[in-house]
PDB file of C-alpha atoms in Angstrom:
ATOM      1  CA  MET A   1     -23.643   8.468  -3.251  1.00 29.00           C
ATOM      2  CA  GLU A   2     -20.320   6.862  -4.231  1.00 36.00           C
ATOM      3  CA  GLU A   3     -18.476   5.124  -1.403  1.00 39.00           C
ATOM      4  CA  GLU A   4     -15.402   6.838  -0.062  1.00 39.00           C
ATOM      5  CA  LYS A   5     -12.156   4.937  -0.499  1.00 44.00           C
ATOM      6  CA  ILE A   6      -8.495   5.461   0.250  1.00 52.00           C
ATOM      7  CA  SER A   7      -7.388   7.003  -3.002  1.00 51.00           C
ATOM      8  CA  SER A   8      -4.512   5.184  -4.693  1.00 64.00           C
ATOM      9  CA  ALA A   9      -4.255   2.538  -1.975  1.00 80.00           C
ATOM     10  CA  ARG A  10      -1.754  -0.158  -2.933  1.00 85.00           C
ATOM     11  CA  ILE A  11      -3.352  -3.599  -3.245  1.00 93.00           C
ATOM     12  CA  LEU A  12      -1.349  -6.792  -3.647  1.00 95.00           C
ATOM     13  CA  VAL A  13      -3.263  -9.597  -5.384  1.00 97.00           C
ATOM     14  CA  VAL A  14      -1.893 -13.119  -4.864  1.00 96.00           C
ATOM     15  CA  GLU A  15      -3.796 -15.376  -7.275  1.00 95.00           C
ATOM     16  CA  ASP A  16      -2.448 -18.029  -9.657  1.00 92.00           C
ATOM     17  CA  GLU A  17      -5.352 -18.061 -12.148  1.00 92.00           C
ATOM     18  CA  GLU A  18      -4.541 -15.495 -14.844  1.00 93.00           C
ATOM     19  CA  GLY A  19      -8.204 -14.851 -15.694  1.00 94.00           C
ATOM     20  CA  ILE A  20      -9.076 -13.985 -12.102  1.00 94.00           C
ATOM     21  CA  GLN A  21      -5.878 -11.927 -11.778  1.00 94.00           C
ATOM     22  CA  GLU A  22      -6.929  -9.823 -14.762  1.00 95.00           C
ATOM     23  CA  LEU A  23     -10.518  -9.480 -13.491  1.00 95.00           C
ATOM     24  CA  LEU A  24      -9.222  -8.170 -10.159  1.00 95.00           C
ATOM     25  CA  ARG A  25      -6.662  -5.892 -11.785  1.00 95.00           C
ATOM     26  CA  VAL A  26      -9.211  -4.242 -14.061  1.00 95.00           C
ATOM     27  CA  ALA A  27     -11.910  -3.863 -11.371  1.00 94.00           C
ATOM     28  CA  LEU A  28      -9.527  -2.347  -8.825  1.00 94.00           C
ATOM     29  CA  LYS A  29      -7.636  -0.083 -11.232  1.00 92.00           C
ATOM     30  CA  ARG A  30     -10.964   1.259 -12.497  1.00 91.00           C
ATOM     31  CA  GLN A  31     -11.613   2.455  -8.931  1.00 87.00           C
ATOM     32  CA  GLY A  32      -8.258   4.258  -8.737  1.00 84.00           C
ATOM     33  CA  PHE A  33      -6.284   1.676  -6.761  1.00 88.00           C
ATOM     34  CA  GLU A  34      -2.677   0.748  -7.474  1.00 87.00           C
ATOM     35  CA  VAL A  35      -2.541  -2.994  -8.138  1.00 94.00           C
ATOM     36  CA  ARG A  36       0.263  -5.543  -8.252  1.00 94.00           C
ATOM     37  CA  CYS A  37      -0.422  -9.207  -9.057  1.00 96.00           C
ATOM     38  CA  GLU A  38       1.666 -12.227  -8.108  1.00 95.00           C
ATOM     39  CA  GLY A  39       0.959 -15.903  -8.758  1.00 94.00           C
ATOM     40  CA  SER A  40       2.462 -17.497  -5.658  1.00 94.00           C
ATOM     41  CA  VAL A  41       3.498 -16.825  -2.072  1.00 93.00           C
ATOM     42  CA  GLU A  42       7.137 -17.158  -3.146  1.00 94.00           C
ATOM     43  CA  SER A  43       6.837 -14.244  -5.602  1.00 93.00           C
ATOM     44  CA  ALA A  44       4.532 -12.266  -3.305  1.00 94.00           C
ATOM     45  CA  GLU A  45       6.943 -12.167  -0.350  1.00 91.00           C
ATOM     46  CA  PRO A  46       9.539  -9.860  -1.988  1.00 89.00           C
ATOM     47  CA  ALA A  47       6.692  -7.712  -3.362  1.00 86.00           C
ATOM     48  CA  LEU A  48       5.321  -7.377   0.169  1.00 87.00           C
ATOM     49  CA  GLN A  49       8.683  -6.083   1.399  1.00 80.00           C
ATOM     50  CA  SER A  50       9.526  -3.746  -1.471  1.00 78.00           C
ATOM     51  CA  TRP A  51       6.079  -2.472  -2.459  1.00 78.00           C
ATOM     52  CA  ALA A  52       4.488  -2.019   1.010  1.00 77.00           C
ATOM     53  CA  PRO A  53       0.848  -2.798   0.037  1.00 86.00           C
ATOM     54  CA  GLN A  54      -1.972  -1.441   2.186  1.00 86.00           C
ATOM     55  CA  LEU A  55      -4.202  -4.472   1.571  1.00 92.00           C
ATOM     56  CA  VAL A  56      -3.697  -8.044   0.318  1.00 96.00           C
ATOM     57  CA  ILE A  57      -6.211 -10.112  -1.670  1.00 96.00           C
ATOM     58  CA  LEU A  58      -5.059 -13.685  -1.160  1.00 95.00           C
ATOM     59  CA  ASP A  59      -6.201 -16.914  -2.840  1.00 92.00           C
ATOM     60  CA  TRP A  60      -6.524 -19.894  -0.500  1.00 86.00           C
ATOM     61  CA  MET A  61      -5.229 -22.529  -2.963  1.00 86.00           C
ATOM     62  CA  LEU A  62      -1.881 -21.542  -4.483  1.00 88.00           C
ATOM     63  CA  PRO A  63       1.039 -23.532  -5.937  1.00 88.00           C
ATOM     64  CA  GLY A  64       3.711 -24.153  -3.320  1.00 87.00           C
ATOM     65  CA  GLU A  65       2.788 -22.621   0.031  1.00 85.00           C
ATOM     66  CA  ASN A  66      -0.976 -22.131   0.197  1.00 86.00           C
ATOM     67  CA  GLY A  67      -2.626 -18.823   0.987  1.00 87.00           C
ATOM     68  CA  LEU A  68      -4.049 -19.942   4.317  1.00 88.00           C
ATOM     69  CA  ALA A  69      -0.608 -20.904   5.646  1.00 90.00           C
ATOM     70  CA  TRP A  70       0.842 -17.570   4.485  1.00 92.00           C
ATOM     71  CA  CYS A  71      -2.044 -15.702   6.114  1.00 92.00           C
ATOM     72  CA  ARG A  72      -1.139 -17.342   9.432  1.00 91.00           C
ATOM     73  CA  ALA A  73       2.541 -16.472   8.919  1.00 92.00           C
ATOM     74  CA  LEU A  74       1.689 -12.822   8.226  1.00 92.00           C
ATOM     75  CA  ARG A  75      -0.308 -12.634  11.445  1.00 88.00           C
ATOM     76  CA  ARG A  76       2.643 -14.034  13.426  1.00 88.00           C
ATOM     77  CA  CYS A  77       4.977 -11.333  12.069  1.00 85.00           C
ATOM     78  CA  GLU A  78       4.870  -8.036  13.979  1.00 76.00           C
ATOM     79  CA  GLU A  79       5.348  -5.987  10.802  1.00 76.00           C
ATOM     80  CA  THR A  80       2.296  -7.512   9.065  1.00 85.00           C
ATOM     81  CA  GLN A  81       0.041  -8.344  12.026  1.00 83.00           C
ATOM     82  CA  LYS A  82      -2.426  -5.591  11.113  1.00 83.00           C
ATOM     83  CA  LEU A  83      -2.146  -5.784   7.322  1.00 89.00           C
ATOM     84  CA  PRO A  84      -5.710  -6.072   5.930  1.00 92.00           C
ATOM     85  CA  ILE A  85      -6.258  -9.420   4.162  1.00 93.00           C
ATOM     86  CA  ILE A  86      -9.197 -10.606   2.051  1.00 94.00           C
ATOM     87  CA  LEU A  87      -9.174 -14.364   1.407  1.00 91.00           C
ATOM     88  CA  LEU A  88     -10.481 -15.710  -1.923  1.00 91.00           C
ATOM     89  CA  THR A  89     -11.495 -19.338  -2.334  1.00 85.00           C
ATOM     90  CA  ALA A  90     -13.763 -21.744  -4.159  1.00 78.00           C
ATOM     91  CA  ARG A  91     -14.611 -23.225  -0.732  1.00 65.00           C
ATOM     92  CA  GLY A  92     -17.904 -21.638   0.259  1.00 56.00           C
ATOM     93  CA  GLU A  93     -19.091 -23.788   3.139  1.00 59.00           C
ATOM     94  CA  GLU A  94     -19.612 -22.209   6.555  1.00 58.00           C
ATOM     95  CA  GLY A  95     -16.843 -24.325   8.107  1.00 61.00           C
ATOM     96  CA  ASP A  96     -14.377 -23.142   5.455  1.00 59.00           C
ATOM     97  CA  ARG A  97     -15.318 -19.498   6.018  1.00 63.00           C
ATOM     98  CA  VAL A  98     -14.834 -19.876   9.761  1.00 72.00           C
ATOM     99  CA  HIS A  99     -11.492 -21.631   9.205  1.00 69.00           C
ATOM    100  CA  GLY A 100     -10.297 -18.809   6.934  1.00 64.00           C
ATOM    101  CA  LEU A 101     -11.300 -16.068   9.367  1.00 75.00           C
ATOM    102  CA  GLU A 102      -9.798 -17.913  12.318  1.00 77.00           C
ATOM    103  CA  SER A 103      -6.523 -18.152  10.372  1.00 78.00           C
ATOM    104  CA  GLY A 104      -6.266 -14.367  10.361  1.00 84.00           C
ATOM    105  CA  ALA A 105      -8.151 -13.151   7.288  1.00 88.00           C
ATOM    106  CA  ASP A 106     -10.197  -9.965   7.823  1.00 90.00           C
ATOM    107  CA  ASP A 107     -12.761 -10.903   5.182  1.00 90.00           C
ATOM    108  CA  TYR A 108     -13.645 -13.896   3.021  1.00 87.00           C
ATOM    109  CA  LEU A 109     -15.051 -14.001  -0.497  1.00 88.00           C
ATOM    110  CA  ALA A 110     -16.141 -17.216  -2.229  1.00 87.00           C
ATOM    111  CA  LYS A 111     -15.625 -17.752  -5.965  1.00 86.00           C
ATOM    112  CA  PRO A 112     -17.275 -16.962  -8.259  1.00 87.00           C
ATOM    113  CA  PHE A 113     -17.704 -13.415  -6.985  1.00 89.00           C
ATOM    114  CA  SER A 114     -19.013 -10.128  -8.294  1.00 90.00           C
ATOM    115  CA  PRO A 115     -16.289  -7.517  -9.003  1.00 91.00           C
ATOM    116  CA  ARG A 116     -18.676  -4.895  -7.610  1.00 91.00           C
ATOM    117  CA  GLU A 117     -18.988  -6.788  -4.317  1.00 92.00           C
ATOM    118  CA  LEU A 118     -15.221  -7.254  -4.158  1.00 92.00           C
ATOM    119  CA  VAL A 119     -14.600  -3.506  -4.572  1.00 92.00           C
ATOM    120  CA  ALA A 120     -17.224  -2.740  -1.904  1.00 91.00           C
ATOM    121  CA  ARG A 121     -15.506  -5.136   0.516  1.00 90.00           C
ATOM    122  CA  VAL A 122     -12.091  -3.621  -0.270  1.00 92.00           C
ATOM    123  CA  ASN A 123     -13.390  -0.114   0.437  1.00 88.00           C
ATOM    124  CA  ALA A 124     -15.078  -1.220   3.668  1.00 88.00           C
ATOM    125  CA  LEU A 125     -11.960  -3.015   4.925  1.00 89.00           C
ATOM    126  CA  LEU A 126      -9.724  -0.050   4.086  1.00 87.00           C
ATOM    127  CA  ARG A 127     -12.034   2.253   6.053  1.00 81.00           C
ATOM    128  CA  ARG A 128     -12.043  -0.108   9.041  1.00 83.00           C
ATOM    129  CA  SER A 129      -8.293  -0.544   8.934  1.00 80.00           C
ATOM    130  CA  TYR A 130      -7.180   3.022   8.350  1.00 73.00           C
ATOM    131  CA  GLY A 131      -9.934   4.894  10.144  1.00 63.00           C
ATOM    132  CA  ASN A 132     -10.259   8.554   9.277  1.00 51.00           C
ATOM    133  CA  ASN A 133      -7.516   8.331   6.687  1.00 55.00           C
ATOM    134  CA  ALA A 134     -10.180   6.802   4.419  1.00 51.00           C
ATOM    135  CA  ALA A 135     -10.928  10.411   3.485  1.00 49.00           C
ATOM    136  CA  GLY A 136      -7.446  10.451   1.950  1.00 67.00           C
ATOM    137  CA  VAL A 137      -5.782  13.078   4.165  1.00 76.00           C
ATOM    138  CA  VAL A 138      -2.836  12.517   6.490  1.00 81.00           C
ATOM    139  CA  LYS A 139      -1.747  15.130   9.037  1.00 79.00           C
ATOM    140  CA  LEU A 140       1.829  15.679  10.124  1.00 77.00           C
ATOM    141  CA  GLY A 141       1.534  18.582  12.528  1.00 77.00           C
ATOM    142  CA  GLU A 142       0.599  21.576  10.374  1.00 83.00           C
ATOM    143  CA  LEU A 143       1.423  19.646   7.221  1.00 86.00           C
ATOM    144  CA  HIS A 144      -1.601  18.101   5.469  1.00 87.00           C
ATOM    145  CA  VAL A 145      -1.079  15.538   2.702  1.00 88.00           C
ATOM    146  CA  ASP A 146      -4.180  15.083   0.540  1.00 83.00           C
ATOM    147  CA  LEU A 147      -3.706  11.617  -0.957  1.00 76.00           C
ATOM    148  CA  ARG A 148      -6.730  11.919  -3.217  1.00 67.00           C
ATOM    149  CA  ALA A 149      -6.025  15.339  -4.744  1.00 70.00           C
ATOM    150  CA  HIS A 150      -2.221  14.908  -4.726  1.00 79.00           C
ATOM    151  CA  ARG A 151      -1.784  18.188  -2.864  1.00 85.00           C
ATOM    152  CA  VAL A 152       0.249  19.156   0.179  1.00 91.00           C
ATOM    153  CA  TYR A 153      -0.524  22.101   2.482  1.00 90.00           C
ATOM    154  CA  VAL A 154       0.978  23.814   5.490  1.00 88.00           C
ATOM    155  CA  LYS A 155      -1.994  25.527   7.091  1.00 81.00           C
ATOM    156  CA  ASP A 156      -3.640  27.136   4.044  1.00 79.00           C
ATOM    157  CA  VAL A 157      -0.502  27.379   1.900  1.00 89.00           C
ATOM    158  CA  GLN A 158      -0.066  24.805  -0.858  1.00 90.00           C
ATOM    159  CA  LEU A 159       3.408  23.340  -1.313  1.00 93.00           C
ATOM    160  CA  HIS A 160       4.513  22.733  -4.876  1.00 91.00           C
ATOM    161  CA  LEU A 161       6.021  19.268  -5.248  1.00 91.00           C
ATOM    162  CA  GLY A 162       6.948  17.444  -8.417  1.00 90.00           C
ATOM    163  CA  PRO A 163       5.114  14.153  -9.094  1.00 89.00           C
ATOM    164  CA  THR A 164       8.069  12.025  -7.977  1.00 92.00           C
ATOM    165  CA  GLU A 165       8.505  14.002  -4.767  1.00 94.00           C
ATOM    166  CA  PHE A 166       4.792  13.637  -4.028  1.00 91.00           C
ATOM    167  CA  ARG A 167       4.928   9.863  -4.570  1.00 90.00           C
ATOM    168  CA  LEU A 168       7.884   9.656  -2.186  1.00 93.00           C
ATOM    169  CA  LEU A 169       6.087  11.730   0.448  1.00 93.00           C
ATOM    170  CA  ARG A 170       2.908   9.669   0.068  1.00 89.00           C
ATOM    171  CA  LEU A 171       4.855   6.442   0.541  1.00 89.00           C
ATOM    172  CA  PHE A 172       6.575   7.754   3.669  1.00 90.00           C
ATOM    173  CA  VAL A 173       3.517   9.224   5.392  1.00 87.00           C
ATOM    174  CA  THR A 174       1.393   6.120   4.793  1.00 83.00           C
ATOM    175  CA  ASN A 175       4.151   3.936   6.253  1.00 82.00           C
ATOM    176  CA  PRO A 176       5.383   5.894   9.290  1.00 81.00           C
ATOM    177  CA  ASP A 177       8.611   4.679  10.913  1.00 83.00           C
ATOM    178  CA  ARG A 178       9.189   2.059   8.226  1.00 87.00           C
ATOM    179  CA  VAL A 179      12.703   2.150   6.776  1.00 90.00           C
ATOM    180  CA  PHE A 180      12.909   2.045   2.975  1.00 91.00           C
ATOM    181  CA  SER A 181      16.204   1.160   1.346  1.00 92.00           C
ATOM    182  CA  ARG A 182      17.164   2.860  -1.911  1.00 90.00           C
ATOM    183  CA  ASP A 183      16.421  -0.387  -3.774  1.00 88.00           C
ATOM    184  CA  MET A 184      12.946  -0.522  -2.244  1.00 88.00           C
ATOM    185  CA  LEU A 185      12.290   3.115  -3.208  1.00 91.00           C
ATOM    186  CA  LEU A 186      13.478   2.480  -6.763  1.00 88.00           C
ATOM    187  CA  ASP A 187      11.089  -0.463  -7.027  1.00 83.00           C
ATOM    188  CA  GLN A 188       8.180   1.370  -5.412  1.00 82.00           C
ATOM    189  CA  ILE A 189       8.470   4.766  -7.117  1.00 86.00           C
ATOM    190  CA  TRP A 190      10.079   4.004 -10.469  1.00 83.00           C
ATOM    191  CA  GLY A 191       9.060   0.362 -10.974  1.00 75.00           C
ATOM    192  CA  ARG A 192      10.888  -2.915 -11.382  1.00 61.00           C
ATOM    193  CA  GLN A 193      11.619  -2.426 -15.100  1.00 58.00           C
ATOM    194  CA  SER A 194      13.286   0.989 -14.776  1.00 62.00           C
ATOM    195  CA  PHE A 195      17.032   1.478 -15.099  1.00 72.00           C
ATOM    196  CA  ILE A 196      17.578   4.254 -12.574  1.00 77.00           C
ATOM    197  CA  GLU A 197      20.725   4.641 -10.488  1.00 81.00           C
ATOM    198  CA  GLU A 198      20.473   4.694  -6.705  1.00 81.00           C
ATOM    199  CA  ARG A 199      21.836   8.248  -6.576  1.00 86.00           C
ATOM    200  CA  THR A 200      18.607   9.357  -8.304  1.00 90.00           C
ATOM    201  CA  VAL A 201      16.761   8.500  -5.075  1.00 92.00           C
ATOM    202  CA  ASP A 202      19.031  10.833  -3.108  1.00 93.00           C
ATOM    203  CA  VAL A 203      18.455  13.642  -5.610  1.00 95.00           C
ATOM    204  CA  HIS A 204      14.673  13.448  -5.230  1.00 95.00           C
ATOM    205  CA  ILE A 205      14.887  13.106  -1.435  1.00 95.00           C
ATOM    206  CA  ARG A 206      16.944  16.331  -1.373  1.00 95.00           C
ATOM    207  CA  ARG A 207      14.322  18.076  -3.514  1.00 95.00           C
ATOM    208  CA  LEU A 208      11.547  16.903  -1.210  1.00 95.00           C
ATOM    209  CA  ARG A 209      13.435  18.023   1.893  1.00 94.00           C
ATOM    210  CA  ARG A 210      14.190  21.412   0.296  1.00 94.00           C
ATOM    211  CA  VAL A 211      10.474  22.136  -0.112  1.00 94.00           C
ATOM    212  CA  LEU A 212       9.594  20.786   3.346  1.00 93.00           C
ATOM    213  CA  ASP A 213      12.437  22.811   4.887  1.00 92.00           C
ATOM    214  CA  GLU A 214      10.803  26.087   3.825  1.00 91.00           C
ATOM    215  CA  TYR A 215       8.021  25.261   6.314  1.00 87.00           C
ATOM    216  CA  GLY A 216      10.113  23.617   9.032  1.00 86.00           C
ATOM    217  CA  HIS A 217       9.275  20.016   8.120  1.00 88.00           C
ATOM    218  CA  ALA A 218      12.572  18.788   6.617  1.00 83.00           C
ATOM    219  CA  PRO A 219      13.305  16.579   9.700  1.00 87.00           C
ATOM    220  CA  LEU A 220      10.208  14.562   8.794  1.00 89.00           C
ATOM    221  CA  ILE A 221      12.293  12.507   6.342  1.00 92.00           C
ATOM    222  CA  GLU A 222      15.111  10.890   8.296  1.00 93.00           C
ATOM    223  CA  THR A 223      18.243   9.261   6.920  1.00 93.00           C
ATOM    224  CA  VAL A 224      18.911   5.882   8.524  1.00 92.00           C
ATOM    225  CA  ARG A 225      22.655   5.366   8.172  1.00 90.00           C
ATOM    226  CA  GLY A 226      23.514   2.326   6.081  1.00 89.00           C
ATOM    227  CA  GLU A 227      19.819   1.485   5.560  1.00 91.00           C
ATOM    228  CA  GLY A 228      17.872   4.207   3.724  1.00 93.00           C
ATOM    229  CA  TYR A 229      15.125   6.648   4.703  1.00 94.00           C
ATOM    230  CA  ARG A 230      12.018   6.765   6.866  1.00 92.00           C
ATOM    231  CA  CYS A 231       9.229   9.108   7.953  1.00 89.00           C
ATOM    232  CA  SER A 232      10.017  10.009  11.561  1.00 82.00           C
ATOM    233  CA  ALA A 233       6.458  10.620  12.784  1.00 63.00           C
ATOM    234  CA  VAL A 234       2.863  11.008  11.699  1.00 46.00           C
ATOM    235  CA  VAL A 235       0.542  12.979  13.924  1.00 41.00           C
ATOM    236  CA  GLY A 236      -3.096  11.962  13.709  1.00 37.00           C
ATOM    237  CA  GLY A 237      -5.260  11.919  10.586  1.00 39.00           C
ATOM    238  CA  VAL A 238      -8.459  13.523   9.547  1.00 37.00           C
TER     239      VAL A 238
END
């Protein structure tokens, strides 16, 4: 039986070796994950803020600030204290593994590694970190968001959202109470290379709210004056 995973979970890979970057990208994308690769802590930090990954795969030895130091920094920050982190390193001795785990990593994988083992560890850590949401369904009162099937229901009635509106809703419900600026939403939903005006974000937010409003859930997406938008509350999960 195939292991359950959080469908389309966003995984940030911080690894400076291009060959290993590509190996990770291919293995994870093949399993349905969204993957973003960065080669240093300096380039990963803005990606962490704008892309809101659900798991980080972090190399120990990186140019500039090393991965172990960044792992400690992430654990000191309230916003990233519980962010799942898998540490990659060529250091395979027991003392190194203990040092990595004591620095805040949730799991540790020594190079060279099997892509199959890596994917299994990713799935296991996602299940541990996100509990019942590993089945891919988030509940917001009577509203059910099926992350795997890309469907949204109120009770037994399916809501019809466009693909952009669904991606927006998915981002909000998997990051409750986090404020996303328009720039962050442009980067997350449309990508860094797109040339989309900020007003486009407002148009799609209005469309999403219009559908949610038919079932009394429009207040779910709050406007934060001068900042952007956020999901006001998530109730439970399956």
